[in-house]
mmCIF file with all atom_site columns, C-alpha atoms in Angstrom:
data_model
loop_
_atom_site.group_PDB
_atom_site.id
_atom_site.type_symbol
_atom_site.label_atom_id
_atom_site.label_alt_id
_atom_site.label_comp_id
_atom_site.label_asym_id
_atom_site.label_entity_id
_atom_site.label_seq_id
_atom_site.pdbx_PDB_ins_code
_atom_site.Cartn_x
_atom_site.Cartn_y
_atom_site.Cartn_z
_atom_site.occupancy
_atom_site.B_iso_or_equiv
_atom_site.pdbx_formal_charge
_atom_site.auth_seq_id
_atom_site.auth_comp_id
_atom_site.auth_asym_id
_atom_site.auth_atom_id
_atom_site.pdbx_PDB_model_num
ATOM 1   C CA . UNK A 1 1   ? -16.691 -24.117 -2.982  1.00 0.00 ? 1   UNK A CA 1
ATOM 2   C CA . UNK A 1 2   ? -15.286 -23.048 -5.646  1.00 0.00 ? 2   UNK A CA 1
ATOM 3   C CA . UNK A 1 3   ? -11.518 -21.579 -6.149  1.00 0.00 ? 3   UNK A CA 1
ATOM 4   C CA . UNK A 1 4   ? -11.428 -18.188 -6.797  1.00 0.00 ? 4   UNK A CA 1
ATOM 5   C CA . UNK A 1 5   ? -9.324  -16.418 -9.186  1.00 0.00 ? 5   UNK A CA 1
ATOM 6   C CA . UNK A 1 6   ? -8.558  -12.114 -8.847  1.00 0.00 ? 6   UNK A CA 1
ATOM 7   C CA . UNK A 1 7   ? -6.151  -9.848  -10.802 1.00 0.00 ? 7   UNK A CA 1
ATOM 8   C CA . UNK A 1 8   ? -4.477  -7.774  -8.104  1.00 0.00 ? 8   UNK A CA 1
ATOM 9   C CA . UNK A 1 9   ? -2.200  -4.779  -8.903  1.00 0.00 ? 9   UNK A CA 1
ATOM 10  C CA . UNK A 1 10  ? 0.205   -3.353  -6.916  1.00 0.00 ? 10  UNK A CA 1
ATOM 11  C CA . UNK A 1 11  ? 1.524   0.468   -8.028  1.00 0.00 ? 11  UNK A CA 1
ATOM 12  C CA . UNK A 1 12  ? 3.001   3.179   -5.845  1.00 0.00 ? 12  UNK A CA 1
ATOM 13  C CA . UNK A 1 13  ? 6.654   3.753   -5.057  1.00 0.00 ? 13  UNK A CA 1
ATOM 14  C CA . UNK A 1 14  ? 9.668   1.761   -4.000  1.00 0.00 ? 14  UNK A CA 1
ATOM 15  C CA . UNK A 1 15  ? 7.719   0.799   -0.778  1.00 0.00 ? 15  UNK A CA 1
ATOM 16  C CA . UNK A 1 16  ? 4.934   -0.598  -2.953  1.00 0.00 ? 16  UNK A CA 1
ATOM 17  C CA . UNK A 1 17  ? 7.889   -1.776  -5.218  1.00 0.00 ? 17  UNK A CA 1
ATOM 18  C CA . UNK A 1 18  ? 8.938   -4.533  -2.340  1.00 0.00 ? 18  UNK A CA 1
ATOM 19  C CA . UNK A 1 19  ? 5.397   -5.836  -2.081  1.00 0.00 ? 19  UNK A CA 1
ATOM 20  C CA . UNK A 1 20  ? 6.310   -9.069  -4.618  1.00 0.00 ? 20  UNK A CA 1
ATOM 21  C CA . UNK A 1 21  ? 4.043   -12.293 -4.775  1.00 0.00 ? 21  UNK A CA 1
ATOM 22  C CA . UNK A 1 22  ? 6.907   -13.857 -2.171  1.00 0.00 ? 22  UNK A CA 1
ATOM 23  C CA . UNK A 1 23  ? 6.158   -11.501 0.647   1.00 0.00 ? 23  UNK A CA 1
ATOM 24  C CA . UNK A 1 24  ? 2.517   -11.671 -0.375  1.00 0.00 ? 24  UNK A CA 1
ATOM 25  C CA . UNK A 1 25  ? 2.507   -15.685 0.573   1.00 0.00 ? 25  UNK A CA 1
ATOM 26  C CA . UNK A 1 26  ? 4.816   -15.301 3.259   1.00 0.00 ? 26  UNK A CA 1
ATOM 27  C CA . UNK A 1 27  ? 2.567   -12.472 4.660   1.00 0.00 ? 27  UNK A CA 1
ATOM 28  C CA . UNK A 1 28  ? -0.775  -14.662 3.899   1.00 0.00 ? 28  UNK A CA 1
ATOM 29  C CA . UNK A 1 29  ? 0.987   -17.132 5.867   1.00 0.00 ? 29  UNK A CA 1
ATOM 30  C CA . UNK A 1 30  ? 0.935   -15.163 9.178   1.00 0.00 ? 30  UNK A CA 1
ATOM 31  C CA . UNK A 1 31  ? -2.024  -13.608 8.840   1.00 0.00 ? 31  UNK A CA 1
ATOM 32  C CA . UNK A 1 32  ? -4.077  -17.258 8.781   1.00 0.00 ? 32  UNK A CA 1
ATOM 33  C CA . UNK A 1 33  ? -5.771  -16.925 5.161   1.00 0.00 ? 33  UNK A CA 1
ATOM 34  C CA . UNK A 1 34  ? -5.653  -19.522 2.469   1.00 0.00 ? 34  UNK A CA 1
ATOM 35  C CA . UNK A 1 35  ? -4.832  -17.123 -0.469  1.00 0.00 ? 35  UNK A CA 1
ATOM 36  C CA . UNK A 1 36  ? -1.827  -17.691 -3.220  1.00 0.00 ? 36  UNK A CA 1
ATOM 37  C CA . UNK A 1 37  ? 0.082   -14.939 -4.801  1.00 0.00 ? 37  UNK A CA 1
ATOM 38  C CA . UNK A 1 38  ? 1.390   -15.956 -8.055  1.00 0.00 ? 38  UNK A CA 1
ATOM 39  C CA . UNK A 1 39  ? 3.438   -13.622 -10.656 1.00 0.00 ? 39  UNK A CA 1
ATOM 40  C CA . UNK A 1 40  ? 2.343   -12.495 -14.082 1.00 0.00 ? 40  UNK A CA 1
ATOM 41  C CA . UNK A 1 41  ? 4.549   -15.351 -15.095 1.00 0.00 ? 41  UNK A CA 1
ATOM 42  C CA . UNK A 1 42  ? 1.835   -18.038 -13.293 1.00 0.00 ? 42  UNK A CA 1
ATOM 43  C CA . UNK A 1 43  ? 4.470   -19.366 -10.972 1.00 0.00 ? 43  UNK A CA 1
ATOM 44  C CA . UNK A 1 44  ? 2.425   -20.029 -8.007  1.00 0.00 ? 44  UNK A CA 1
ATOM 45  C CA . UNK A 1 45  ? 1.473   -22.763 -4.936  1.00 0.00 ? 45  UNK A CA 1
ATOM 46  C CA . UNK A 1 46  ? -2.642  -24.195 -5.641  1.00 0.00 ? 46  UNK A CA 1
ATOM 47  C CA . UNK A 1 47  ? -2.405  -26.835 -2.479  1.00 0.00 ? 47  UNK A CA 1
ATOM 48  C CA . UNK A 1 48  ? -5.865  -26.054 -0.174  1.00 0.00 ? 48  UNK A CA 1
ATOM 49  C CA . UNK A 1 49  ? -6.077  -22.654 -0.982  1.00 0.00 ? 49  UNK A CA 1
ATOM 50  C CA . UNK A 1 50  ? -9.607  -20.587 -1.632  1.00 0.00 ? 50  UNK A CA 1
ATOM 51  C CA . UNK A 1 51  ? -8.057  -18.038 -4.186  1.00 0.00 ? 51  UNK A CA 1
ATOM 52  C CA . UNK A 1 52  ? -5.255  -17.683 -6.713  1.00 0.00 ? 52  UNK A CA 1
ATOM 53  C CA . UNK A 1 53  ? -4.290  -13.994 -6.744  1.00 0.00 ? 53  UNK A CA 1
ATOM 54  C CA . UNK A 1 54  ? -2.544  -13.412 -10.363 1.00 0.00 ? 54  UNK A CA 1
ATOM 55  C CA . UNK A 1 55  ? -0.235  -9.876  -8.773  1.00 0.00 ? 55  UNK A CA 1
ATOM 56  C CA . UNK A 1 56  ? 1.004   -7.273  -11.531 1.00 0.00 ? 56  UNK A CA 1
ATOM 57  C CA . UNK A 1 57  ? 3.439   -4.796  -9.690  1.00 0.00 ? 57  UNK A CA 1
ATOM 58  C CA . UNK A 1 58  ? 3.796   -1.708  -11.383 1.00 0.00 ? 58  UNK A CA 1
ATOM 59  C CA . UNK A 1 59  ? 5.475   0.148   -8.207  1.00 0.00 ? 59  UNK A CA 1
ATOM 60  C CA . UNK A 1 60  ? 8.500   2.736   -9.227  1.00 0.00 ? 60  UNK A CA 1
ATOM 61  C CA . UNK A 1 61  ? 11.223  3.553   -7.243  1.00 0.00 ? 61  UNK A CA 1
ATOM 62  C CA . UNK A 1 62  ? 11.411  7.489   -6.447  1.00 0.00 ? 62  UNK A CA 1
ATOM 63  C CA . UNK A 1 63  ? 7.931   8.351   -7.908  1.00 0.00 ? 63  UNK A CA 1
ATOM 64  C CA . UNK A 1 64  ? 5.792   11.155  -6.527  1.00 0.00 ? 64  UNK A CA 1
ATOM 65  C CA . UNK A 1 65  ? 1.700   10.985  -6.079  1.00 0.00 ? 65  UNK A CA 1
ATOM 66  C CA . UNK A 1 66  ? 1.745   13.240  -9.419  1.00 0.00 ? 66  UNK A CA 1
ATOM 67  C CA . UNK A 1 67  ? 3.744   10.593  -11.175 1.00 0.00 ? 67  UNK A CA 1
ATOM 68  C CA . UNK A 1 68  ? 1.797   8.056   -9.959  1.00 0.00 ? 68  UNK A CA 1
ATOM 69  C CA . UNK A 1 69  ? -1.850  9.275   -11.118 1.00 0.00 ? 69  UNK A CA 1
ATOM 70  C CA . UNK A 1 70  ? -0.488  10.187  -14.734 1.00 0.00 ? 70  UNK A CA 1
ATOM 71  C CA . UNK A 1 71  ? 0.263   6.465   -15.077 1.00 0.00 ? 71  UNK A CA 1
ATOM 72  C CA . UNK A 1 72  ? -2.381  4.855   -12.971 1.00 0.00 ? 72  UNK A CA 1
ATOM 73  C CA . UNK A 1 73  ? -4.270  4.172   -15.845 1.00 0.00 ? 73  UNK A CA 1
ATOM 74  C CA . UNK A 1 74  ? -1.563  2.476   -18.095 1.00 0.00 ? 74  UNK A CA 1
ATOM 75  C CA . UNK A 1 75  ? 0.085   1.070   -15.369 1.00 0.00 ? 75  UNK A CA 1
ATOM 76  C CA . UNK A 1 76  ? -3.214  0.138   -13.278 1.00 0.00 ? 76  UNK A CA 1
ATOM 77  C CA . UNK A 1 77  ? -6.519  0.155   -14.252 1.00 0.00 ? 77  UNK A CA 1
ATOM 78  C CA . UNK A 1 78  ? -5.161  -1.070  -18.265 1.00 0.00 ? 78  UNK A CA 1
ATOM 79  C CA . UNK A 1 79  ? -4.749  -4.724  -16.324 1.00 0.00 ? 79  UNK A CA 1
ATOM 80  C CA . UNK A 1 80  ? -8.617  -4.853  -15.765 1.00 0.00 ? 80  UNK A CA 1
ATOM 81  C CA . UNK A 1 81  ? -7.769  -6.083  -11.942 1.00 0.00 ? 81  UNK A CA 1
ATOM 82  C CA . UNK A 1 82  ? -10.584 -6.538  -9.296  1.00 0.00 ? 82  UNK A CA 1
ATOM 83  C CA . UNK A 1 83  ? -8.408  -4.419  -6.807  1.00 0.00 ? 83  UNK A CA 1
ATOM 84  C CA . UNK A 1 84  ? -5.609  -2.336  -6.893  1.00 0.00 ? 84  UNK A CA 1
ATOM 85  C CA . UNK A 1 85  ? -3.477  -2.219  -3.834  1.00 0.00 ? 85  UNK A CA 1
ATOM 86  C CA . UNK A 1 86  ? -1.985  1.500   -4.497  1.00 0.00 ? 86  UNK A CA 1
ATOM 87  C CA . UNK A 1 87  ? 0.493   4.080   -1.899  1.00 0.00 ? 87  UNK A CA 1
ATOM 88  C CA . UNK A 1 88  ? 1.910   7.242   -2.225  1.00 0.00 ? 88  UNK A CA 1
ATOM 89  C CA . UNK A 1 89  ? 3.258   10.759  -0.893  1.00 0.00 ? 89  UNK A CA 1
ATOM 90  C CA . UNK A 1 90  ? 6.393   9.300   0.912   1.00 0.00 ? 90  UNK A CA 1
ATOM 91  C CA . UNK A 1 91  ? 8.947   11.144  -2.139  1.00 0.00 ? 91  UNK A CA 1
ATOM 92  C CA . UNK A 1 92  ? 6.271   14.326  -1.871  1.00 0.00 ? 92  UNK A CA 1
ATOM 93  C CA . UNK A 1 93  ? 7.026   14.537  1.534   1.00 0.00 ? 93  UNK A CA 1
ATOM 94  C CA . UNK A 1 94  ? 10.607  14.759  1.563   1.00 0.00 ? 94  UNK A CA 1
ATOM 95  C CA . UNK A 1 95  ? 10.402  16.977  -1.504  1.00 0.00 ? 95  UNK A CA 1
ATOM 96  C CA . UNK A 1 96  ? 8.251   19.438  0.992   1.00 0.00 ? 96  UNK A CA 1
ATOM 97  C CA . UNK A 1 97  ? 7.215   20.955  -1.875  1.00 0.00 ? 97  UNK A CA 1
ATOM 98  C CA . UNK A 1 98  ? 3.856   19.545  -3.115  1.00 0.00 ? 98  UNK A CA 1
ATOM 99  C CA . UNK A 1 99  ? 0.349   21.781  -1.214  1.00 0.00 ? 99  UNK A CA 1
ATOM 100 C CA . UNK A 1 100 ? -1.848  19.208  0.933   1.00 0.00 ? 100 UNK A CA 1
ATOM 101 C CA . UNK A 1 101 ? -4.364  20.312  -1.768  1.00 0.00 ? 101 UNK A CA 1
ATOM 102 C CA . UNK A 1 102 ? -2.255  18.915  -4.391  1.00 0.00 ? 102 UNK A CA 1
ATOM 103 C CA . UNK A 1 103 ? -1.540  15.689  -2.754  1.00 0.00 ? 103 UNK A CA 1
ATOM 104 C CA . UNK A 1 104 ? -5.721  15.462  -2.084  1.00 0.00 ? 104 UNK A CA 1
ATOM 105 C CA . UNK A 1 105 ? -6.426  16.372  -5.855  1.00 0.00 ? 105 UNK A CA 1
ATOM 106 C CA . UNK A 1 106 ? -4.188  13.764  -7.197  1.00 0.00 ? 106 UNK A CA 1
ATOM 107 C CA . UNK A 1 107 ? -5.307  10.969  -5.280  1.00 0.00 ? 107 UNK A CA 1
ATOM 108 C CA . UNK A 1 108 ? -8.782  11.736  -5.652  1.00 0.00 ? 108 UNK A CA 1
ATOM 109 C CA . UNK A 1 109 ? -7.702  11.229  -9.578  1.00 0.00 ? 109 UNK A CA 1
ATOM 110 C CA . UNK A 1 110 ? -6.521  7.765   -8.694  1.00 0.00 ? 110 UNK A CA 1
ATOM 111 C CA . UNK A 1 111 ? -9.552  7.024   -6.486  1.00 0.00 ? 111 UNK A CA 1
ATOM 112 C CA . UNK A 1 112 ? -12.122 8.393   -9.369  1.00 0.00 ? 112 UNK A CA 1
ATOM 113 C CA . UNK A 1 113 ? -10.031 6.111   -11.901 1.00 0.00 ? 113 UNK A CA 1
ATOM 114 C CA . UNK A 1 114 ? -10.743 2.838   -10.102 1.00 0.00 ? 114 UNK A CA 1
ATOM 115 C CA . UNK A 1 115 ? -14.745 3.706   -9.353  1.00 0.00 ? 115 UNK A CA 1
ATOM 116 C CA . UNK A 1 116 ? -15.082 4.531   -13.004 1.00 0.00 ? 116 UNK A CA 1
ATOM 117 C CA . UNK A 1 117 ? -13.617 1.371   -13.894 1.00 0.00 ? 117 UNK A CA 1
ATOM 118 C CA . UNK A 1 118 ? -15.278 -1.164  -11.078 1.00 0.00 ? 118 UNK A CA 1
ATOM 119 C CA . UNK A 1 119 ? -11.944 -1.555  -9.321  1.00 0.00 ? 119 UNK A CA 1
ATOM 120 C CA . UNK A 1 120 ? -11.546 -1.874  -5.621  1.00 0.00 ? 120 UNK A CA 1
ATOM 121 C CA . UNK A 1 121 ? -8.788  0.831   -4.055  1.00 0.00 ? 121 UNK A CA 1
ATOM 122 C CA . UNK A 1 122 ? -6.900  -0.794  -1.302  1.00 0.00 ? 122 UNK A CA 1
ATOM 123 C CA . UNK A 1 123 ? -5.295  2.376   -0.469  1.00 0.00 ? 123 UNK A CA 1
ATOM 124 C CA . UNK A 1 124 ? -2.145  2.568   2.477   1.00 0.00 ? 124 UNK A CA 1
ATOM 125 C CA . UNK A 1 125 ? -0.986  5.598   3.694   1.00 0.00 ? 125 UNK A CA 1
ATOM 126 C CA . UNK A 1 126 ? 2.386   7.098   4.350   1.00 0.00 ? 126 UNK A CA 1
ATOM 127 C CA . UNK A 1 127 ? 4.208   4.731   6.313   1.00 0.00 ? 127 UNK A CA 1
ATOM 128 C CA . UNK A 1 128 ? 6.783   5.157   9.225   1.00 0.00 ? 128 UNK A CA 1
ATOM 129 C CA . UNK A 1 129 ? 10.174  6.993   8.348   1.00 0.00 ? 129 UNK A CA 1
ATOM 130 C CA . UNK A 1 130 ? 12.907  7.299   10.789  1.00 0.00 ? 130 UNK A CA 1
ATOM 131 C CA . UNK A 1 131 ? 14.685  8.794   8.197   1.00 0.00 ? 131 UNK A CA 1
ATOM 132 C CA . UNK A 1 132 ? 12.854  12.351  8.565   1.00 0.00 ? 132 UNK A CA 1
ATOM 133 C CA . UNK A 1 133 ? 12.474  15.246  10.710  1.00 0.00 ? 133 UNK A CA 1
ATOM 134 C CA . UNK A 1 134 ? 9.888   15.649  12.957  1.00 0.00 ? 134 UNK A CA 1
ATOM 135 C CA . UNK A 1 135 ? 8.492   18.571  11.064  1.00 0.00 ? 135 UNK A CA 1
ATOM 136 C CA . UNK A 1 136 ? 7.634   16.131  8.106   1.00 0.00 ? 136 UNK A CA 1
ATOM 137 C CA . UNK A 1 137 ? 6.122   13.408  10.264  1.00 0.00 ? 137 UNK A CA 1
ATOM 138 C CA . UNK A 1 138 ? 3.672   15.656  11.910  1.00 0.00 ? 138 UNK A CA 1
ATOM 139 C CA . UNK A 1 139 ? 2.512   16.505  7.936   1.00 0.00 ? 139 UNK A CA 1
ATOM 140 C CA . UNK A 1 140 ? 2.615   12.679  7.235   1.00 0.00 ? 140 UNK A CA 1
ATOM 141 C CA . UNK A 1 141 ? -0.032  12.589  9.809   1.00 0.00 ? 141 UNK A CA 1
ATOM 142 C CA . UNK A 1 142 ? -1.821  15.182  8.707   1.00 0.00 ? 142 UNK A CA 1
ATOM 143 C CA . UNK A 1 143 ? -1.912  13.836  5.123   1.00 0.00 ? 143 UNK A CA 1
ATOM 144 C CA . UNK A 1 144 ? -2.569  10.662  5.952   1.00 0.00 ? 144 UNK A CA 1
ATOM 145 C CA . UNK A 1 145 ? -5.382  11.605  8.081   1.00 0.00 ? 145 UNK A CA 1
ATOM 146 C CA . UNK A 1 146 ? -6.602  13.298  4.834   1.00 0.00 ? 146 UNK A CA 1
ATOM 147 C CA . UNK A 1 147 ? -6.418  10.231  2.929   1.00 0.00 ? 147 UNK A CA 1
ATOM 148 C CA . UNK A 1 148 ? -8.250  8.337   5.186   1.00 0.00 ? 148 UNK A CA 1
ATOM 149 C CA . UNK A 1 149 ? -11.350 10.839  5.348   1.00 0.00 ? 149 UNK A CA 1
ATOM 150 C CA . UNK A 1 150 ? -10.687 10.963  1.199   1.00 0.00 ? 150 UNK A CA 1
ATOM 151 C CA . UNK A 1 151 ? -10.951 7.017   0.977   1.00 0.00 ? 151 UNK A CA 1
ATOM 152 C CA . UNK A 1 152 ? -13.624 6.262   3.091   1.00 0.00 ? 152 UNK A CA 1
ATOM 153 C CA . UNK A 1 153 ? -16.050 8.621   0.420   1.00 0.00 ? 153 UNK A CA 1
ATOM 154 C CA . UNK A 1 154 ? -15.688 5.975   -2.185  1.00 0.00 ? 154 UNK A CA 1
ATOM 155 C CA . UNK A 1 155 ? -18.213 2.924   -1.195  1.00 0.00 ? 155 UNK A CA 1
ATOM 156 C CA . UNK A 1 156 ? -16.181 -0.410  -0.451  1.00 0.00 ? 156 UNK A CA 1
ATOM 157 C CA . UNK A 1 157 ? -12.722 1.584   -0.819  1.00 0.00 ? 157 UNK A CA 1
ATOM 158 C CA . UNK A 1 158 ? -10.413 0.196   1.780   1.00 0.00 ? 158 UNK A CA 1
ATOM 159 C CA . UNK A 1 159 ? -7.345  2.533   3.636   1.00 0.00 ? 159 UNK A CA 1
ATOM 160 C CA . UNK A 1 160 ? -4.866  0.737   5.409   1.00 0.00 ? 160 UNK A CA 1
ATOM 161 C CA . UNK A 1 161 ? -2.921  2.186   8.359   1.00 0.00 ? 161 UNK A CA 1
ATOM 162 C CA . UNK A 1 162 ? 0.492   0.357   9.062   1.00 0.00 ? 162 UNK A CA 1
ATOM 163 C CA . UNK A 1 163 ? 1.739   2.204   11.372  1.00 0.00 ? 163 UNK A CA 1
ATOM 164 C CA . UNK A 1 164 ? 0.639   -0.445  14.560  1.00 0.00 ? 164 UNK A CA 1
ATOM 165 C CA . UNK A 1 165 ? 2.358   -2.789  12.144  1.00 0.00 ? 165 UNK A CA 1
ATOM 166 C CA . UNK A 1 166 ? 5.912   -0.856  11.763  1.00 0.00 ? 166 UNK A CA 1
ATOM 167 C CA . UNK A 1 167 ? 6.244   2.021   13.443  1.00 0.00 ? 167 UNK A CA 1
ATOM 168 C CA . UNK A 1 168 ? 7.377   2.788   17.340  1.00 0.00 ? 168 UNK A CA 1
ATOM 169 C CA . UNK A 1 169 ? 7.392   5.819   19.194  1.00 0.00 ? 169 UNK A CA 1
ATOM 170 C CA . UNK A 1 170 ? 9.783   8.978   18.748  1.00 0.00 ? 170 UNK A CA 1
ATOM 171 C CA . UNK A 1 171 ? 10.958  10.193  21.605  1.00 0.00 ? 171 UNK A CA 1
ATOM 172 C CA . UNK A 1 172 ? 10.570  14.146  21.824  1.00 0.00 ? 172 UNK A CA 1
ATOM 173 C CA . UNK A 1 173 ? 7.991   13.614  18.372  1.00 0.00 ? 173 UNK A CA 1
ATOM 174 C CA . UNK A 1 174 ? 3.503   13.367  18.605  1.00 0.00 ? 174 UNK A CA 1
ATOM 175 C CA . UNK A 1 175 ? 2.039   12.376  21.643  1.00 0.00 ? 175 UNK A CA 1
ATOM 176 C CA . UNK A 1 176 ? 1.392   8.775   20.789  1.00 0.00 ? 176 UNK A CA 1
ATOM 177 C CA . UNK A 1 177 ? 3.080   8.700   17.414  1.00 0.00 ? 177 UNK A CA 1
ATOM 178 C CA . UNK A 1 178 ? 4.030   5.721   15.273  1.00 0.00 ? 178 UNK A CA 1
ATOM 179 C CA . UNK A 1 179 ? 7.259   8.097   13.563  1.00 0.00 ? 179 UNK A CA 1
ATOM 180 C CA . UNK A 1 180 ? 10.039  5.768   13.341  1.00 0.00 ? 180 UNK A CA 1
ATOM 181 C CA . UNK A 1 181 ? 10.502  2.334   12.050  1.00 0.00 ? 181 UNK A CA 1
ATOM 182 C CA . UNK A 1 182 ? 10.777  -0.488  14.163  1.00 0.00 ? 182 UNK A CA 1
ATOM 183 C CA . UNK A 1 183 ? 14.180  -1.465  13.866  1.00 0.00 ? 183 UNK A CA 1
ATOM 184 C CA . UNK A 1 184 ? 13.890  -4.913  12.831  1.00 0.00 ? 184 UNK A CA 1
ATOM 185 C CA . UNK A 1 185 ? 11.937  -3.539  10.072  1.00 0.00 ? 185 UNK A CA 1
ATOM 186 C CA . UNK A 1 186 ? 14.173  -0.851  9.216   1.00 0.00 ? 186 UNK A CA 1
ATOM 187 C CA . UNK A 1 187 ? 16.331  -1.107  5.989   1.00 0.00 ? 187 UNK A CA 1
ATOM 188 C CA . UNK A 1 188 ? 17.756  2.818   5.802   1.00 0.00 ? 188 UNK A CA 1
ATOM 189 C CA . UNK A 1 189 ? 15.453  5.107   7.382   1.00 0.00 ? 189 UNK A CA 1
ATOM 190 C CA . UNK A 1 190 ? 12.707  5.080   4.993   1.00 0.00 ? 190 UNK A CA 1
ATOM 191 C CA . UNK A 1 191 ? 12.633  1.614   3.280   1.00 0.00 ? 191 UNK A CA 1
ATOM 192 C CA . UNK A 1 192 ? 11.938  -1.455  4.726   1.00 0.00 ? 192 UNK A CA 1
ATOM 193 C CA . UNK A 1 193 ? 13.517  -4.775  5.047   1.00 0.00 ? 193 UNK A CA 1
ATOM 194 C CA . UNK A 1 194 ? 11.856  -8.251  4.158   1.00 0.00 ? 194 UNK A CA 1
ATOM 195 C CA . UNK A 1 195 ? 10.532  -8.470  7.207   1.00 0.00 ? 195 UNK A CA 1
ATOM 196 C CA . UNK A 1 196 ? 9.431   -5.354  7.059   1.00 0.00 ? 196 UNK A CA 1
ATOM 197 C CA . UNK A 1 197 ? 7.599   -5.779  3.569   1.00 0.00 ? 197 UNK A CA 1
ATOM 198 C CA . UNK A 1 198 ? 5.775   -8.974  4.734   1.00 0.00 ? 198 UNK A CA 1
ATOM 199 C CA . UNK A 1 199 ? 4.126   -6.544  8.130   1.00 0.00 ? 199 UNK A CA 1
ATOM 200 C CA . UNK A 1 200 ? 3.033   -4.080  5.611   1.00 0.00 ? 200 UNK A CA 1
ATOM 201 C CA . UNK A 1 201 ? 1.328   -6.817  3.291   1.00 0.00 ? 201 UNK A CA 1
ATOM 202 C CA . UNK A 1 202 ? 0.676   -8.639  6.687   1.00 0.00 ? 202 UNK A CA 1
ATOM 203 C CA . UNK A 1 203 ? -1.794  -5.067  7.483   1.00 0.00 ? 203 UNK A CA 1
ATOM 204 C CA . UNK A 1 204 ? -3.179  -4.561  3.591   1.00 0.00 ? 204 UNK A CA 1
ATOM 205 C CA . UNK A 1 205 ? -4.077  -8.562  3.830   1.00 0.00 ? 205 UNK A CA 1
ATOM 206 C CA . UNK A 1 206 ? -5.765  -8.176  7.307   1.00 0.00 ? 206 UNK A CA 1
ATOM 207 C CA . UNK A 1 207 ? -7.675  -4.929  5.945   1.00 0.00 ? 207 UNK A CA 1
ATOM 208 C CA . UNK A 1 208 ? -8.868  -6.384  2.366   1.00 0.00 ? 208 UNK A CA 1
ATOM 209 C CA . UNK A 1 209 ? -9.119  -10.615 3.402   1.00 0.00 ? 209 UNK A CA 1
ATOM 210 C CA . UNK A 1 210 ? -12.658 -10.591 3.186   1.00 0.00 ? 210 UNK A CA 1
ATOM 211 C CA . UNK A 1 211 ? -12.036 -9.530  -1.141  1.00 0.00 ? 211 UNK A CA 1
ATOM 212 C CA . UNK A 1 212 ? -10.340 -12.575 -1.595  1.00 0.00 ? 212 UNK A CA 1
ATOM 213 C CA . UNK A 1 213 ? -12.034 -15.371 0.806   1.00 0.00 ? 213 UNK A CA 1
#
């Protein structure tokens, strides 16, 4: 068989931002598939593997959904990638300013962008945050429960929840909620630690293996 070869992206905010080509392979590791993340610089490991991913990260630190979707297309779909492996709300959230119809109209710009341009949306929602109040949590779920019903309109669109992958249970919080960050995982509340960066590419690998293998 022959090896296969994909242009991945990876855009969003700082929690995107920590999803580099090492804690793509260490993540590929764990989750059993023979798939190589190498950097735009072609730095990468070709022994028995099926496909060479070449990953552009385009992730900013502190950017909102708006921010992202006016540069998705520079920043994204201007790479002419098979998939793009995109996140975003967690800075709208603790804004608690942007409308739930806001956050819905600017993804659906993103999602739009990558059917109009044969891309594959890997798409993962809000993650854990043990940094905020319960207040905000309970709209994380609501908005990422919007996401997922958004994502799942767009044939062969994949969304990606890491909560089982992160998150533990708040005491007082959602029945059965996934609020706070498991702390071995936990960096500062709302970002994540190595470890923590590998479980959430450890969940988008297990959702999208079959696009690369």
């Amino acid at each position: 068989m022959a090896l296969k070869r994909k242009i991945v992206v990876v855009t969003g905010d700082s929690i995107a931002q920590d999803l580099s080509e090492t804690v793509f392979n260490n993540a590929a590791s764990m989750a059993g598939i023979r798939v190589s993340f190498n950097n735009q610089h072609g730095e990468t490991r070709h022994v028995e593997m099926d496909c060479i991913v070449e990953l552009v990260n385009t992730a900013m630190g502190g950017h909102t959904i708006e921010m992202i979707s006016s540069r998705f297309y520079r920043d994204a779909v201007m790479f002419n990638p098979e998939i793009v492996i995109v996140n975003g709300g967690t800075n709208d959230l603790w804004g608690n300013y942007l409308s739930e119809a806001s956050f819905k109209t600017f993804w659906k710009s993103i999602l739009d962008m990558c059917r109009e341009n044969g891309i594959t949306a890997v798409v993962f929602g809000i993650a854990p945050a043990s940094g905020f109040p319960d207040d905000l949590m309970r709209k994380r779920d609501i908005w990422n429960t919007d996401l997922e019903k958004l994502v799942s309109k767009y044939d062969g669109f994949i969304f990606v929840d890491v909560d089982s992958y992160v998150g533990m249970y708040r005491e007082g919080g959602g029945r059965d909620n996934l609020w706070d960050i498991k702390p071995e995982y936990d960096m500062d509340g709302v970002h994540f630690s190595r470890a923590g960066s590998e479980k959430i590419a450890h969940a988008i690998l297990d959702a999208m293996s079959h696009l690369l293998v």
